[in-house]
Coordinates of C-alpha atoms in Angstrom, one line a residue:
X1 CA -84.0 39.8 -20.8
X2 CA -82.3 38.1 -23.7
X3 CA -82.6 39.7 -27.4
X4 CA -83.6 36.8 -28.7
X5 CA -86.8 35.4 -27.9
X6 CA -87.4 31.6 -27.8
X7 CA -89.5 29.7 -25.3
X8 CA -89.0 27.7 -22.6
X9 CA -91.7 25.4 -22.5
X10 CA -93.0 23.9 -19.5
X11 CA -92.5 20.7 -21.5
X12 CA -90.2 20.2 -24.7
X13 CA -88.5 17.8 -27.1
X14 CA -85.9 19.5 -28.2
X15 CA -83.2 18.3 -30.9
X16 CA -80.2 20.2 -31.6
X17 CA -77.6 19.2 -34.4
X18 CA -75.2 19.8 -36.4
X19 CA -71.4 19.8 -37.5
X20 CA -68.7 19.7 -35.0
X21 CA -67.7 22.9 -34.1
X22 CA -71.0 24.5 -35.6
X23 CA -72.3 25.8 -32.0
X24 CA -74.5 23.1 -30.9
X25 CA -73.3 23.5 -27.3
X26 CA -73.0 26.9 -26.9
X27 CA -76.3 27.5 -28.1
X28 CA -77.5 24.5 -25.4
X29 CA -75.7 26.4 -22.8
X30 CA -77.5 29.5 -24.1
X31 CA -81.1 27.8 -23.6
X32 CA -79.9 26.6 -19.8
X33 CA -79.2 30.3 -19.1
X34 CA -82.6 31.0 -20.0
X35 CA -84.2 28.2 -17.8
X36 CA -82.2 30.0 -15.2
X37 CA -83.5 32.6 -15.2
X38 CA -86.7 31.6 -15.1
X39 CA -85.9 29.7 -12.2
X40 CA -86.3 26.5 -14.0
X41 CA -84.8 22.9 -12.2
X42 CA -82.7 21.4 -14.9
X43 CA -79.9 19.0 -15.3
X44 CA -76.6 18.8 -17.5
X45 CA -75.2 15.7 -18.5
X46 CA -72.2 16.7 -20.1
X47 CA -69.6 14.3 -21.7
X48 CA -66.0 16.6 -21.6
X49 CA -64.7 18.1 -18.5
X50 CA -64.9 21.8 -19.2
X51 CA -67.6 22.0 -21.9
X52 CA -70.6 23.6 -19.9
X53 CA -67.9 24.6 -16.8
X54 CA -69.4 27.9 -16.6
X55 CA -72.6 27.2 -15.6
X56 CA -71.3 26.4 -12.7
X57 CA -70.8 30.3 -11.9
X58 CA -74.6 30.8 -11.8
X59 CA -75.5 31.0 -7.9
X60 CA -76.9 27.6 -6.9
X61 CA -75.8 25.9 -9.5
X62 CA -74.4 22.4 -8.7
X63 CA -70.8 20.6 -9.9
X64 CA -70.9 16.5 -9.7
X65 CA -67.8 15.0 -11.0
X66 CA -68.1 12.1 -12.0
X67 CA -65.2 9.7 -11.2
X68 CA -64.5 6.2 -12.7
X69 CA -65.0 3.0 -9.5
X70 CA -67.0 5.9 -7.6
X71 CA -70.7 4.8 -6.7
X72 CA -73.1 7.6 -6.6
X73 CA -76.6 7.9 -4.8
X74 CA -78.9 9.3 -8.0
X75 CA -81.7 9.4 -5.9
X76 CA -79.9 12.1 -3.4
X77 CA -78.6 14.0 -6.9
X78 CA -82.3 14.4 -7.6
X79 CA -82.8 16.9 -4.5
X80 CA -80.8 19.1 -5.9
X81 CA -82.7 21.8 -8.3
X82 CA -79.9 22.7 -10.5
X83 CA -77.0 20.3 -11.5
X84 CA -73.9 20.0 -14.2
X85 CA -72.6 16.5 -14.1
X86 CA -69.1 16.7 -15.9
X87 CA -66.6 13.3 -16.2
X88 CA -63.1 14.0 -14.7
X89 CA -60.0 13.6 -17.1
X90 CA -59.1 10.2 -15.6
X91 CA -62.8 8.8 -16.3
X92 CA -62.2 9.7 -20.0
X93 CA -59.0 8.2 -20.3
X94 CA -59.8 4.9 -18.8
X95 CA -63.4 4.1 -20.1
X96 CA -64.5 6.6 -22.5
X97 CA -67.5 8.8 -23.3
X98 CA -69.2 5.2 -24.3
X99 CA -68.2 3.8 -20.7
X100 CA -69.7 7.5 -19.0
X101 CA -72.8 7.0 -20.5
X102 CA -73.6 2.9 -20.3
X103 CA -71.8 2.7 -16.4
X104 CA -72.7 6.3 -15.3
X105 CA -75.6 8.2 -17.4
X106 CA -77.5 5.9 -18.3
X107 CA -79.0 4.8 -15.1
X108 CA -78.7 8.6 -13.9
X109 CA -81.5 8.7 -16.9
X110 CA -83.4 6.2 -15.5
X111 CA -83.6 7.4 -12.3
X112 CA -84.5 10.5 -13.4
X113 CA -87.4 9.1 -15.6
X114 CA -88.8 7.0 -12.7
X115 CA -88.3 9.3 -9.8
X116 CA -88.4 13.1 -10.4
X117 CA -90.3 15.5 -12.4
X118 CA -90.5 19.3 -14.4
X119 CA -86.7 19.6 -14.8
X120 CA -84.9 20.4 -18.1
X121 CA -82.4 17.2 -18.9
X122 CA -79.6 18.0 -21.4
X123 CA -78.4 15.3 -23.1
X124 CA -75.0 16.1 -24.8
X125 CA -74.1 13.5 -27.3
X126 CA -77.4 11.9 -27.7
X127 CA -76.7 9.5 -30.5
X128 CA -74.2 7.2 -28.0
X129 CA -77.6 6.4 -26.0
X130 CA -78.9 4.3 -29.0
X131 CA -77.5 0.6 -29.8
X132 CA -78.0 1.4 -33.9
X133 CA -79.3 4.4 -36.0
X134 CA -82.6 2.4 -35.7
X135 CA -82.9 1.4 -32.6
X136 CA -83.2 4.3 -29.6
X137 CA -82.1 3.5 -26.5
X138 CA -84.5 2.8 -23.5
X139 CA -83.3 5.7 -21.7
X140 CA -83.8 8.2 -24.5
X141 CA -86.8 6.7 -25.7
X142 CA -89.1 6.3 -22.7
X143 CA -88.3 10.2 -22.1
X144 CA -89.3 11.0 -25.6
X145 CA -92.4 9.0 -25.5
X146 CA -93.7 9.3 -21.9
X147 CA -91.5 12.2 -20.5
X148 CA -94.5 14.9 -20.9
X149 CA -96.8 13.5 -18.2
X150 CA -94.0 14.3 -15.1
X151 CA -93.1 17.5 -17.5
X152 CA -89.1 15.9 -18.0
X153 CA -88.1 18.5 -20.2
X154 CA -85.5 16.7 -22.8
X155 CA -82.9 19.0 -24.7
X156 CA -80.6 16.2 -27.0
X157 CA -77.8 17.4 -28.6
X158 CA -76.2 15.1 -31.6
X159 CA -74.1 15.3 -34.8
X160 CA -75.6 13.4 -37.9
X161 CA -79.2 13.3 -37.8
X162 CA -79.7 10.8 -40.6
X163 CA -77.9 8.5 -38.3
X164 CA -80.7 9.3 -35.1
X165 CA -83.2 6.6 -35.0
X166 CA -86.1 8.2 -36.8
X167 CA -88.9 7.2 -34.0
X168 CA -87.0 9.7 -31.2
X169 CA -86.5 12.9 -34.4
X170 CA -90.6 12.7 -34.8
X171 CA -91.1 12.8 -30.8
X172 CA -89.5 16.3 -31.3
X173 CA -91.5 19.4 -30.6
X174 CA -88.5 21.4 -31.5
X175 CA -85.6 21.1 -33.8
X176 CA -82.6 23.6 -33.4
X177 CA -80.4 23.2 -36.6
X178 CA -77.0 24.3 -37.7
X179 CA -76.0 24.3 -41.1
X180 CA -75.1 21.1 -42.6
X181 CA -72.8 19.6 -45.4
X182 CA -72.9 16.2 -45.3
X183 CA -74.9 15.0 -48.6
X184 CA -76.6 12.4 -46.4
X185 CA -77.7 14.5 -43.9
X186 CA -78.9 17.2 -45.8
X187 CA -80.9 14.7 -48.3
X188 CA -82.8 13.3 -45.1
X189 CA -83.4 16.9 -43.9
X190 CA -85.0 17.8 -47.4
X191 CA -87.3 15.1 -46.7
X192 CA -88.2 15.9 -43.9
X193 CA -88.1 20.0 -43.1
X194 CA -89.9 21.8 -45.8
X195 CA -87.5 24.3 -47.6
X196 CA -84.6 22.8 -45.7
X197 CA -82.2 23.4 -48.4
X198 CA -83.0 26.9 -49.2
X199 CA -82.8 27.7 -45.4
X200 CA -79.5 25.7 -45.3
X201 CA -77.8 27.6 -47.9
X202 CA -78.8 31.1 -45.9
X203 CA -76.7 30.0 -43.0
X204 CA -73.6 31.6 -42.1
X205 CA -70.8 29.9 -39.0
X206 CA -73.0 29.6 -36.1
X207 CA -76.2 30.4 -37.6
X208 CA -78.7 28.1 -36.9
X209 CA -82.8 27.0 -37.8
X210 CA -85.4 27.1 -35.2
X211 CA -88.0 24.7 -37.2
X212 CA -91.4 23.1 -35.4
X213 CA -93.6 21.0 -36.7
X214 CA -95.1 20.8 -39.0
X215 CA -93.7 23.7 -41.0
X216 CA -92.6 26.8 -38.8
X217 CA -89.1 28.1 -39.6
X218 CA -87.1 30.6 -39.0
X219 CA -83.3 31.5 -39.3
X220 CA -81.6 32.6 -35.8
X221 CA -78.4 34.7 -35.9
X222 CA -75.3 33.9 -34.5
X223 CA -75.2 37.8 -32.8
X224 CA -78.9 37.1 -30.8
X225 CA -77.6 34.3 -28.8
X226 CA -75.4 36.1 -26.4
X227 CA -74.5 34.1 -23.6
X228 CA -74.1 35.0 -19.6
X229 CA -71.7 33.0 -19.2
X230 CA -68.3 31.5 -20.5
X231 CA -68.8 29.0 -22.8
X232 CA -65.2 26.3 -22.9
X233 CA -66.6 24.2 -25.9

């Protein structure tokens, strides 16, 4: 059993942010671990090659590379209880994470809204899904807003908050927050997170707020989330 205690829902919003480098994906990976072992289906879409790599050394855990001109069956992926979906080097160099997600993830997304039900779906790099800071994306938004009733499970990971459209952050059931030190970001968390500044200021490296609405908060420690596996970043 892990030392720290957070829930795993049988349905969530959950948002992480902050910095990069601050521990957003580690502490995702952390959270996947714990679906694990509660025998939870779930999904990674992950947008570098060896980010979330070790999940893959849980038992039954699956590996889809994704590879640039390759056509790939979503609807078979779907069977699977347990996956990690990874780009390869070459998909990166020749059409970018914006190219993964509009040719590849994207309609993975949509598939998964439409067809399958109560699995986790990590979303790494959530902010490239929406066409401005004000508009979300159809594939993010339609899980926010209509995910609960076939229990899709969203976990989005992102950078600047101020710059996530505002309709997706109040869909959130959960918000997982490192600390932050951008003046625009931490002016829109003030607004928005009571006592966000005074929690802010209490974070150390890899620290991190657990807040849900509308006004539970409480500062994790970097030394409670103790991972299973290797984490590449």
């Amino acid at each position: 059993m892990a030392i720290l205690d957070v829930d795993i829902p049988s349905w969530s919003i959950d948002l992480i942010y902050g910095n990069t480098g601050s521990g957003k994906s580690f502490f995702a990976g952390w959270l996947i671990e714990q679906a694990y072992e509660r025998g939870r289906r779930f999904i990674v879409l992950d947008t570098k090659v060896k980010n979330h790599i070790g999940l893959v050394t849980l038992p039954g855990v699956r590996l889809l590379k994704v590879k640039v001109g390759t056509r790939y069956n979503w609807r078979k992926l779907i069977d699977f209880d347990q996956v990690l979906v990874v780009p390869t080097r070459g998909t990166i160099s020749r059409i970018g994470v914006d190219g993964l997600v509009e040719q590849y993830y994207k309609p993975l997304l949509d598939e998964l809204f439409r067809r399958d039900r109560d699995r986790i779906i990590v979303v790494e790099e959530a902010h490239r899904y929406n066409p401005s800071s004000r508009r979300p994306g159809k594939e993010l938004e339609q899980l926010f807003r209509e995910g609960r009733d076939g229990k899709l499970y969203t976990v989005a990971i992102t950078q600047s908050i101020a710059d996530f459209p505002k309709l997706l952050f109040r869909q959130a059931q959960r918000h997982f927050i490192f600390q932050h030190y951008v003046p625009n970001d931490v002016i829109y968390l003030n607004r928005m997170i009571p006592g966000f500044s005074e929690l802010n200021d209490r974070l150390r490296e890899h620290d991190l707020i657990e807040f849900i609405p509308p006004n539970r908060t409480r500062i994790i420690k970097r030394e409670l989330v103790v991972r299973r596996t290797r984490h590449f970043g």
